[in-house]
Coordinates of C-alpha atoms and ligand atoms in Angstrom, one line a residue:
M267 CA -185.5 57.3 43.2
A268 CA -184.1 60.5 43.9
S269 CA -185.5 62.8 41.2
E270 CA -182.8 64.3 39.9
K271 CA -181.6 60.6 38.9
R272 CA -184.8 60.0 36.9
Q273 CA -184.9 59.5 32.9
K274 CA -187.5 60.5 30.6
A275 CA -189.6 57.9 29.5
I276 CA -187.9 56.3 26.2
D277 CA -189.9 56.6 23.0
L278 CA -192.5 54.0 23.2
S279 CA -194.5 54.9 20.0
H280 CA -194.6 52.3 18.2
H281 CA -196.9 50.7 20.6
L282 CA -199.5 53.2 19.9
S283 CA -202.6 52.0 17.6
D284 CA -203.7 52.9 14.0
I285 CA -206.8 54.5 15.7
S286 CA -204.9 56.3 17.9
R287 CA -202.1 57.6 15.2
A288 CA -205.3 58.6 13.2
R289 CA -206.8 60.9 16.2
E290 CA -206.3 64.6 15.4
T291 CA -206.3 67.8 16.9
S292 CA -209.9 69.1 17.2
P293 CA -209.0 72.5 15.2
L294 CA -211.5 74.3 18.1
K295 CA -209.4 72.4 21.0
G296 CA -206.5 73.8 19.1
L297 CA -207.3 77.5 20.2
G298 CA -207.3 76.6 23.7
K299 CA -203.7 77.9 23.9
Y300 CA -205.4 80.9 23.8
F301 CA -208.0 81.2 26.5
G302 CA -207.5 82.3 29.7
R303 CA -205.4 85.7 28.3
P304 CA -206.1 88.3 30.0
G305 CA -208.7 90.7 28.2
L306 CA -209.2 88.3 25.7
I307 CA -212.5 88.5 23.5
S308 CA -213.4 85.6 22.7
L309 CA -216.3 84.8 20.2
A310 CA -214.4 81.6 19.0
G311 CA -216.3 78.7 20.8
G312 CA -220.1 77.8 20.8
L313 CA -220.3 78.4 24.6
P314 CA -222.9 79.2 25.9
S315 CA -223.3 81.8 28.9
E316 CA -222.5 80.8 32.5
A317 CA -225.6 83.5 33.1
Y318 CA -227.4 81.0 31.7
F319 CA -226.6 78.0 34.3
P320 CA -229.3 77.5 36.6
F321 CA -226.6 76.6 39.4
S322 CA -225.3 80.0 41.0
G323 CA -223.8 77.7 43.9
I324 CA -223.0 74.2 45.0
S325 CA -222.8 72.9 48.2
G326 CA -222.2 69.4 49.8
D327 CA -221.6 68.2 53.3
A328 CA -218.6 65.7 53.3
L329 CA -217.5 63.9 56.5
V330 CA -214.2 65.0 58.5
A331 CA -211.4 63.2 57.1
D332 CA -211.0 61.2 60.4
S333 CA -214.0 60.1 60.4
F334 CA -212.9 56.6 60.5
S335 CA -211.3 55.0 63.2
L336 CA -208.2 53.6 62.8
K337 CA -209.0 50.9 65.9
P338 CA -211.1 48.3 63.6
T339 CA -213.4 47.4 66.5
E340 CA -216.6 45.9 64.9
Q341 CA -219.0 48.4 65.9
E342 CA -217.6 51.2 64.3
S343 CA -216.8 49.0 61.3
S344 CA -220.2 48.1 61.3
L345 CA -220.7 51.6 60.1
S346 CA -224.6 52.4 61.3
W347 CA -222.4 55.0 62.9
I348 CA -223.0 56.9 59.8
W349 CA -226.7 57.2 59.9
K350 CA -226.5 58.9 63.2
L351 CA -224.3 61.8 61.4
F352 CA -227.5 62.2 59.1
S353 CA -229.8 62.3 62.0
R354 CA -228.4 65.8 62.7
T355 CA -227.1 64.7 66.3
N356 CA -223.6 64.8 64.9
K357 CA -223.5 67.6 62.9
E358 CA -219.7 68.7 64.1
K359 CA -218.6 65.5 61.8
T360 CA -219.1 66.9 58.8
N361 CA -218.2 70.0 56.9
T362 CA -220.0 71.7 53.8
I363 CA -217.6 73.0 51.4
T364 CA -219.5 75.1 48.8
I365 CA -218.5 76.1 45.2
P366 CA -219.5 79.6 43.8
K367 CA -220.4 80.4 40.3
Y368 CA -217.9 83.2 40.2
V369 CA -215.1 84.0 42.5
E370 CA -211.9 86.4 42.8
H371 CA -209.5 84.3 41.4
P372 CA -210.8 82.1 38.8
A373 CA -207.4 80.3 38.0
E374 CA -207.0 79.2 41.7
D375 CA -210.3 78.4 43.1
V376 CA -213.2 76.3 42.0
N377 CA -216.2 77.9 40.6
L378 CA -218.9 77.0 38.4
A379 CA -218.4 79.4 36.0
V380 CA -215.4 77.5 35.1
A381 CA -216.5 73.9 35.8
L382 CA -219.4 73.6 34.1
Q383 CA -218.5 75.4 30.9
Y384 CA -216.6 73.3 27.9
G385 CA -213.0 72.9 29.2
M386 CA -209.7 71.1 28.2
A387 CA -210.2 66.9 28.2
T388 CA -207.4 67.2 31.1
G389 CA -210.2 68.5 33.3
L390 CA -209.9 70.9 36.0
P391 CA -206.6 72.5 36.3
Q392 CA -206.6 72.4 40.4
L393 CA -208.1 68.7 39.9
Q394 CA -204.5 68.1 37.5
K395 CA -203.0 69.5 40.3
F396 CA -203.6 67.5 42.9
I397 CA -203.4 64.3 41.6
K398 CA -199.8 64.9 39.9
E399 CA -198.8 65.5 43.2
F400 CA -200.4 62.8 44.6
V401 CA -198.8 60.5 42.4
E402 CA -195.7 61.7 42.5
K403 CA -196.3 61.5 46.6
I404 CA -197.6 58.1 46.9
Y405 CA -196.8 56.4 43.8
Q406 CA -193.0 57.9 43.1
P407 CA -192.9 56.9 39.5
A408 CA -189.3 56.2 38.4
Y409 CA -189.0 58.3 35.4
E410 CA -189.3 61.8 35.0
D411 CA -192.2 63.4 32.3
C412 CA -195.1 61.2 33.9
T413 CA -198.3 62.8 32.8
V414 CA -202.2 62.1 34.2
M415 CA -204.6 62.3 32.2
V416 CA -208.0 62.5 33.9
H417 CA -211.1 59.8 32.6
T418 CA -214.7 58.4 33.9
G419 CA -213.4 55.8 35.7
N420 CA -211.0 52.7 35.1
T421 CA -213.7 51.3 33.0
D422 CA -213.4 53.8 30.7
G423 CA -210.0 54.1 31.8
W424 CA -209.1 50.5 30.4
S425 CA -211.3 51.3 27.4
R426 CA -209.1 54.2 26.3
C427 CA -206.4 52.5 26.6
M428 CA -207.6 49.4 24.9
Q429 CA -208.3 51.1 21.7
T430 CA -205.2 53.3 22.1
L431 CA -202.8 50.3 22.3
M432 CA -204.1 47.5 20.1
N433 CA -205.7 46.9 17.0
P434 CA -208.5 45.1 16.5
G435 CA -207.6 40.8 16.4
E436 CA -205.1 41.9 18.9
A437 CA -204.6 39.8 22.0
F438 CA -203.6 41.0 25.4
L439 CA -201.6 39.3 28.1
T440 CA -204.0 39.2 32.0
E441 CA -204.0 37.1 34.7
E442 CA -205.8 33.3 34.2
W443 CA -208.8 34.7 36.8
T444 CA -209.6 38.4 36.1
Y445 CA -212.0 41.3 36.0
P446 CA -214.7 40.3 33.4
S447 CA -216.1 44.1 32.7
A448 CA -211.9 44.2 30.6
V449 CA -212.4 40.9 28.5
A450 CA -216.1 42.2 27.7
S451 CA -214.9 45.8 26.4
S452 CA -212.3 43.9 24.5
K453 CA -214.6 41.6 22.5
P454 CA -216.3 43.6 20.3
Y455 CA -213.2 44.7 19.2
G456 CA -212.0 41.3 17.8
M457 CA -209.6 41.7 20.8
H458 CA -209.0 38.6 23.3
A459 CA -207.3 37.9 26.6
V460 CA -204.4 35.6 27.0
P461 CA -204.7 34.0 30.5
V462 CA -201.1 33.9 32.1
A463 CA -200.6 31.5 35.4
M464 CA -201.3 33.1 39.0
D465 CA -200.4 31.7 42.4
K466 CA -200.6 33.4 46.0
D467 CA -198.8 36.9 44.5
G468 CA -200.9 37.2 41.3
M469 CA -199.3 36.8 38.0
N470 CA -196.6 34.6 37.8
P471 CA -193.3 36.1 36.0
A472 CA -192.1 32.8 35.0
A473 CA -195.5 31.5 33.4
L474 CA -195.3 35.2 31.3
R475 CA -192.0 34.8 30.3
K476 CA -193.1 31.1 28.6
V477 CA -196.0 32.5 27.1
L478 CA -194.0 35.0 25.5
A479 CA -191.0 32.8 24.8
E480 CA -193.0 30.2 23.5
W481 CA -195.5 32.1 21.1
D482 CA -195.9 31.1 17.9
T483 CA -197.0 34.0 15.6
T484 CA -197.7 31.9 12.5
T485 CA -200.3 30.0 14.7
Q486 CA -201.3 32.1 17.3
G487 CA -201.0 35.5 15.7
K488 CA -199.2 39.2 16.5
R489 CA -197.4 38.4 19.9
P490 CA -199.2 40.6 22.6
H491 CA -197.6 43.4 23.5
V492 CA -199.9 45.2 26.1
L493 CA -200.8 43.4 30.0
Y494 CA -203.7 44.0 32.0
T495 CA -202.7 43.4 35.6
V496 CA -205.1 43.9 38.9
P497 CA -202.3 43.8 41.0
V498 CA -203.5 45.0 44.1
G499 CA -207.4 42.6 45.8
Q500 CA -206.9 41.1 42.5
N501 CA -210.2 40.9 41.2
P502 CA -211.4 37.9 41.6
V503 CA -208.9 36.4 43.7
G504 CA -208.0 38.8 46.5
S505 CA -204.3 38.2 46.3
T506 CA -201.7 41.3 46.6
M507 CA -198.5 41.5 44.5
G508 CA -195.9 42.8 46.3
A509 CA -192.1 44.6 45.1
T510 CA -190.6 42.0 44.6
R511 CA -192.8 40.1 41.8
K512 CA -193.7 43.3 40.4
K513 CA -190.0 44.4 39.7
A514 CA -190.1 40.6 38.3
I515 CA -192.8 41.3 35.8
Y516 CA -191.6 44.4 34.9
D517 CA -188.3 42.9 33.9
V518 CA -190.3 40.6 31.7
C519 CA -192.0 43.5 30.5
V520 CA -188.8 45.0 29.3
E521 CA -186.9 42.2 27.7
F522 CA -190.5 41.8 25.7
D523 CA -191.2 45.2 25.3
I524 CA -194.7 45.1 27.0
I525 CA -197.3 48.0 28.1
I526 CA -198.3 47.0 31.5
V527 CA -201.7 48.7 32.2
E528 CA -202.1 48.7 35.8
D529 CA -205.6 48.7 36.9
D530 CA -205.7 49.3 40.5
P531 CA -208.5 50.4 41.9
Y532 CA -207.8 48.8 45.4
F533 CA -205.0 50.1 46.1
F534 CA -205.4 51.7 49.3
L535 CA -207.4 48.7 50.7
Q536 CA -204.7 46.7 51.1
Q537 CA -205.3 45.0 54.9
G538 CA -202.5 42.4 55.3
E539 CA -202.2 38.6 56.7
Y540 CA -205.3 37.8 58.1
V541 CA -204.5 36.6 61.6
P542 CA -207.3 34.4 63.7
K543 CA -209.7 36.2 65.7
A544 CA -208.3 34.9 68.6
S545 CA -204.8 36.0 68.2
R546 CA -205.6 39.3 66.9
A547 CA -205.1 42.5 69.0
D548 CA -208.2 44.7 68.6
T549 CA -206.2 48.1 69.1
A550 CA -206.1 51.0 66.4
D551 CA -203.0 51.2 63.9
A552 CA -200.6 53.8 65.7
S553 CA -199.2 53.9 62.4
S554 CA -198.3 57.6 61.3
E555 CA -200.1 58.2 57.7
D556 CA -196.4 58.2 56.2
A557 CA -195.7 55.4 57.6
W558 CA -198.9 53.5 56.6
L559 CA -198.0 54.6 53.0
A560 CA -194.4 53.3 53.3
G561 CA -195.7 49.7 54.0
L562 CA -198.0 49.4 50.8
A563 CA -197.1 47.1 48.4
P564 CA -195.7 49.5 45.8
S565 CA -197.0 50.7 42.1
F566 CA -195.8 49.4 39.3
L567 CA -194.9 53.1 39.1
R568 CA -192.3 52.6 41.1
F569 CA -190.4 50.7 38.9
D570 CA -191.3 52.2 35.7
Y571 CA -188.2 53.6 34.7
Q572 CA -189.0 53.6 31.3
G573 CA -192.9 54.9 30.9
R574 CA -194.4 51.4 30.0
V575 CA -196.4 51.3 32.8
V576 CA -200.5 53.1 32.3
R577 CA -201.7 53.4 35.9
L578 CA -205.8 53.7 36.6
D579 CA -206.8 55.0 39.5
T580 CA -210.2 55.7 40.1
F581 CA -212.5 57.7 42.8
S582 CA -215.0 54.6 42.6
K583 CA -214.3 52.9 45.6
Y584 CA -212.4 55.8 47.6
I585 CA -215.0 58.5 47.1
A586 CA -218.3 56.9 45.2
P587 CA -218.4 54.8 42.1
G588 CA -221.3 57.5 41.3
S589 CA -218.7 60.1 41.0
R590 CA -217.1 58.3 37.5
L591 CA -213.7 60.2 38.2
G592 CA -210.2 58.7 37.8
W593 CA -207.3 59.0 36.3
H594 CA -204.4 57.5 33.7
T595 CA -200.4 57.9 34.9
C596 CA -198.2 57.4 31.9
N597 CA -196.0 59.0 29.3
P598 CA -196.3 62.2 27.8
L599 CA -196.5 60.6 24.3
F600 CA -199.5 58.2 25.9
A601 CA -201.6 60.8 27.9
E602 CA -201.7 63.0 24.8
R603 CA -203.5 60.5 22.3
L604 CA -205.5 60.1 26.0
E605 CA -206.2 63.7 25.5
R606 CA -207.1 63.8 21.7
Q607 CA -209.7 60.8 22.6
G608 CA -210.8 62.1 25.7
E609 CA -211.8 65.2 23.2
T610 CA -213.9 63.6 21.1
S611 CA -215.9 61.0 23.6
A612 CA -216.4 62.1 27.0
Q613 CA -214.8 65.7 26.3
A614 CA -214.1 66.1 30.3
P615 CA -215.5 64.4 33.4
C616 CA -218.8 65.5 34.7
G617 CA -218.5 69.6 35.9
F618 CA -220.4 69.1 38.9
G619 CA -218.1 65.8 40.4
Q620 CA -215.1 67.9 39.5
S621 CA -215.8 70.5 41.2
L622 CA -217.4 69.2 44.2
I623 CA -214.0 66.1 44.2
T624 CA -211.3 68.8 43.6
T625 CA -212.6 70.8 46.9
L626 CA -213.0 68.0 49.0
L627 CA -209.8 67.0 48.3
N628 CA -208.3 70.7 48.4
H629 CA -209.9 71.2 51.7
W630 CA -208.8 68.0 53.1
Q631 CA -205.5 68.5 51.7
M632 CA -203.0 65.5 51.0
D633 CA -203.3 64.5 54.5
G634 CA -206.7 64.8 55.1
Y635 CA -207.1 62.7 52.4
T636 CA -204.5 59.8 53.1
R637 CA -206.3 59.7 56.7
W638 CA -208.9 59.3 54.9
L639 CA -207.8 56.4 53.3
H640 CA -206.0 55.1 55.9
G641 CA -209.4 54.9 57.4
L642 CA -211.4 53.2 54.8
A643 CA -208.4 50.8 54.8
I644 CA -208.9 49.8 58.7
Q645 CA -212.6 49.3 57.9
Y646 CA -212.3 47.2 55.1
K647 CA -209.7 45.1 57.0
A648 CA -212.2 45.0 59.8
R649 CA -214.4 43.6 57.7
R650 CA -212.1 41.2 55.6
D651 CA -211.2 39.8 59.5
W652 CA -215.2 39.8 60.6
F653 CA -216.1 37.7 57.5
I654 CA -213.4 35.4 57.2
D655 CA -214.1 34.8 60.7
C656 CA -217.7 33.9 60.1
L657 CA -216.7 31.7 57.4
A658 CA -214.1 29.7 60.1
E659 CA -217.0 29.8 62.3
E660 CA -219.5 28.3 60.1
L661 CA -217.7 25.6 58.3
H662 CA -216.2 24.6 61.6
I663 CA -212.6 25.4 60.6
E664 CA -210.2 25.2 63.6
A665 CA -207.1 26.2 61.5
A666 CA -205.3 26.9 58.5
T667 CA -203.2 24.1 56.5
S668 CA -200.1 25.0 54.5
S669 CA -201.0 24.8 50.7
T670 CA -201.6 21.5 49.1
V671 CA -203.3 23.1 45.9
S672 CA -200.8 24.2 43.6
F673 CA -202.3 27.6 42.8
W674 CA -201.9 28.4 46.6
K675 CA -198.7 26.8 46.9
D676 CA -196.7 28.1 50.3
C677 CA -199.2 30.0 51.6
V678 CA -201.8 29.4 54.2
V679 CA -205.0 27.6 53.2
Y680 CA -207.9 27.1 55.2
D681 CA -209.8 23.7 54.6
A682 CA -213.4 23.0 54.9
Y683 CA -215.1 19.6 55.7
P684 CA -218.5 18.7 55.6
K685 CA -219.9 18.8 59.3
R686 CA -218.4 15.6 61.3
S687 CA -221.9 15.9 63.4
T688 CA -224.7 15.1 60.6
G689 CA -223.7 11.4 60.1
W690 CA -222.5 10.2 57.5
L691 CA -220.7 10.7 54.4
M692 CA -221.4 9.6 50.9
S693 CA -217.9 10.8 49.5
E694 CA -215.9 8.8 46.9
K695 CA -213.6 8.0 49.7
G696 CA -216.2 7.3 52.1
S697 CA -214.5 9.8 54.6
V698 CA -215.1 12.3 56.4
D699 CA -212.0 14.1 55.7
T700 CA -212.9 14.5 51.8
K701 CA -212.3 18.5 51.6
M702 CA -215.6 20.3 50.2
L703 CA -214.1 23.8 50.3
S704 CA -211.0 26.1 50.7
F705 CA -210.1 29.8 50.4
V706 CA -206.8 31.7 51.4
P707 CA -208.1 35.2 52.9
P708 CA -207.8 38.0 50.8
T709 CA -205.2 40.2 51.3
S710 CA -206.4 43.3 50.1
G711 CA -209.7 44.6 48.3
M712 CA -213.1 43.5 48.4
F713 CA -213.0 39.6 47.8
V714 CA -212.9 36.1 49.0
W715 CA -212.1 33.5 46.4
I716 CA -213.4 30.2 47.3
K717 CA -212.4 26.6 45.7
V718 CA -214.9 24.1 45.6
H719 CA -213.8 20.4 45.5
F720 CA -216.6 19.1 43.3
D721 CA -214.2 16.5 42.3
N722 CA -214.8 15.0 46.0
L723 CA -218.5 14.7 45.2
P724 CA -219.1 11.2 45.5
A725 CA -218.8 9.5 41.5
Y726 CA -222.6 9.2 41.3
R727 CA -222.8 12.9 41.9
R728 CA -220.2 13.8 38.8
I729 CA -222.4 15.4 35.9
G730 CA -223.7 13.8 32.8
E731 CA -224.3 15.0 29.8
G732 CA -226.6 18.2 29.3
D733 CA -226.1 18.7 33.3
E734 CA -225.6 22.2 35.1
S735 CA -221.7 22.3 36.4
P736 CA -221.5 21.3 40.0
E737 CA -220.5 25.2 40.3
I738 CA -223.7 26.7 38.8
Q739 CA -225.8 23.5 41.0
L740 CA -224.4 25.0 44.1
W741 CA -224.5 28.4 43.4
T742 CA -227.9 27.8 42.3
K743 CA -229.3 26.1 45.7
I744 CA -227.1 29.6 47.5
A745 CA -229.0 32.1 45.4
D746 CA -232.7 30.4 46.1
A747 CA -231.5 30.5 49.6
G748 CA -231.6 34.0 49.5
V749 CA -227.4 34.4 48.9
L750 CA -226.3 35.8 45.7
I751 CA -222.6 35.5 45.4
S752 CA -220.6 35.4 42.0
P753 CA -219.9 32.0 39.9
G754 CA -216.0 31.6 39.2
W755 CA -216.5 31.1 35.6
F756 CA -217.1 34.3 35.0
F757 CA -213.9 35.0 35.8
A758 CA -212.2 33.3 33.4
A759 CA -209.8 35.7 31.3
D760 CA -210.5 33.1 28.3
V761 CA -214.1 31.5 29.4
E762 CA -213.6 28.5 26.2
N763 CA -210.4 27.4 28.2
P764 CA -211.1 28.3 32.2
P765 CA -207.9 27.4 34.1
T766 CA -209.3 24.3 35.8
D767 CA -212.0 22.0 34.8
E768 CA -216.0 21.9 36.2
M769 CA -215.2 19.6 38.9
E770 CA -213.1 22.4 40.7
G771 CA -215.4 25.2 41.0
H772 CA -215.2 28.8 42.7
F773 CA -217.0 31.4 44.1
R774 CA -216.1 35.3 44.5
I775 CA -217.8 36.2 48.0
S776 CA -217.4 39.9 48.1
F777 CA -217.5 41.1 52.0
S778 CA -217.7 45.1 51.0
N779 CA -221.7 46.5 51.2
A780 CA -223.3 44.2 53.7
D781 CA -223.8 45.1 57.6
F782 CA -222.0 42.5 59.9
D783 CA -224.9 40.9 60.7
T784 CA -225.8 40.1 57.1
L785 CA -222.6 38.5 56.6
K786 CA -222.8 36.8 59.2
K787 CA -226.0 35.2 58.0
A788 CA -224.2 35.2 54.6
A789 CA -221.7 32.8 55.7
Q790 CA -224.0 30.6 57.6
I791 CA -226.2 29.9 54.4
I792 CA -223.4 28.8 52.6
A793 CA -221.9 26.6 54.9
R794 CA -225.0 25.1 55.4
E795 CA -225.9 25.0 51.4
T796 CA -222.5 23.5 50.6
D797 CA -222.4 21.2 53.3
K798 CA -226.1 19.5 52.4
F799 CA -224.5 19.8 48.6
F800 CA -222.0 17.5 49.9
K801 CA -224.3 14.9 51.4
A802 CA -227.3 15.2 49.4
Ligands
LIG980 N1 -222.2 68.6 18.8 C1 -222.6 69.3 17.8 C2 -222.9 69.4 16.8 C3 -221.9 70.6 19.0 O1 -222.2 71.9 18.4 C4 -221.3 70.3 20.3 C5 -221.3 72.0 21.2 N2 -220.5 72.5 20.5 C6 -221.4 68.9 21.0 C7 -221.8 68.0 19.9 C8 -220.8 68.9 22.1 O2 -221.5 68.7 23.1 P1 -221.5 67.5 24.6 O3 -221.6 68.8 24.7 O4 -223.2 67.6 25.1 O5 -220.5 66.7 24.3
LIG981 N1 -211.3 47.6 37.5 C1 -211.4 46.4 38.4 C2 -210.1 45.8 38.7 C3 -212.8 46.4 39.4 O1 -212.7 46.0 40.2 C4 -213.8 47.5 38.8 C5 -214.5 47.9 40.0 O2 -215.8 46.6 40.3 C6 -213.5 48.5 38.5 C7 -212.1 48.7 37.2 C8 -214.5 49.8 37.9 O3 -213.7 50.8 38.0 P1 -214.6 52.3 37.8 O4 -215.9 52.5 39.0 O5 -213.7 53.3 38.5 O6 -215.0 52.2 36.2

């Protein structure tokens, strides 16, 4: 949207929680406007002298922005070559970035005297500048005065949003399968998640509208006014919410006056549809960085003409989880409240991390950072492809079928059956055609979500009173065989009332970390144990 046409955010102050309204500017922080004035003798703050900081400078060796090839060959994707970098045989692939304690132009250049000192909760100005430009270029918000406000990772980002937008006892809307930590952080405040049905594109707008339209305040309490969503690399399902779906969800949120919290740590790990090995071309992604970015599913910000989206970005998946650095993008009123909250908790993200990451980003520059992100996207795509190939092979899946599973209606599903070669099967239907598990290859993120058809177990294997659910029984067998995956029940937005009954189990399997050979071994064990379980 052209910037001259953009409107400012509308007044959404009625969404603020009581706690958030009650936050005051720290009297000492109010002195901030004087800081930086030339010649000012400041004796106001309890600032230790920079001379007493033991670090006189820090430096780090960082990979060059184009370290990862845009060609998803397995060998490059195994990351083993990375370790060669550290054997010092390939030093040209890194650059050393240094951050001195003092610099000639402290307002422009990152320096430890400032980065390690008390500062504003908005973080280093140089970081703020970079992320503001990044947001405008990449996410293209549809309103004019969107504001960035640093946090210490999306976990903190959501926690702050929750406390800023909701009072204890309130409910928030989310996908029926969701990120457990988001639910866990709300529980001690007496808040709870209200599940909304999903399909292959994520949250379903008709289901969202139904929940809101049919909300009965007398029996259900206050109608939710916050929606928490993981739209890309949906955790745990691995789906990607495209532009049409986002626009539809946004429109429902305008109609019912809902604030959308977009927790989007996997935005740049979009991988597109899985193409089976036999028909997959092993060529480099020839698109320019701009063409690659233009092909990604857009952020909710692109549709946000009112300022009702709080987007959460994090460096966890693109730099390192231990960096504990990210930011909110939202309307200025919410950003100001989040800043007040930051002042009385973390103050600001750690100065070491901020200064190193800011210096790296400024060294790479916008083009370099997008090249880095593009390289990572290809790496994860190669991992996704490899792991799905392994599962298909180990589970003897020859081809995808069009879905019969309602959750995955209208998309290609991979169904696995017990192995035919090993003799008779004691399925209820007494047939080798008894489906054992199904999955839809993820289109982004780090996870494969597998549905296990325990309802196809023979009748005598059905659980009795006091038995573990079949999901936990099979999960235990797989864990005992040496592969730790996540049982599906962890991810139910409402664990008391999960979206499916016990005879339909799920597993979330991550392909983000193990090396390729290990992923293959894991697929073998999962396939073997599931097959055994269905025949036992
Ligand atoms: N408590 C008191 C009494 C302080 O004086 C200060 C620093 N001025 C703080 C907390 C802030 O400590 P920190 O930098 O560890 O957050
Ligand atoms: N939100 C979602 C949906 C995630 O999947 C994760 C990581 O697993 C996080 C947040 C945590 O992010 P951070 O490290 O930025 O706190």
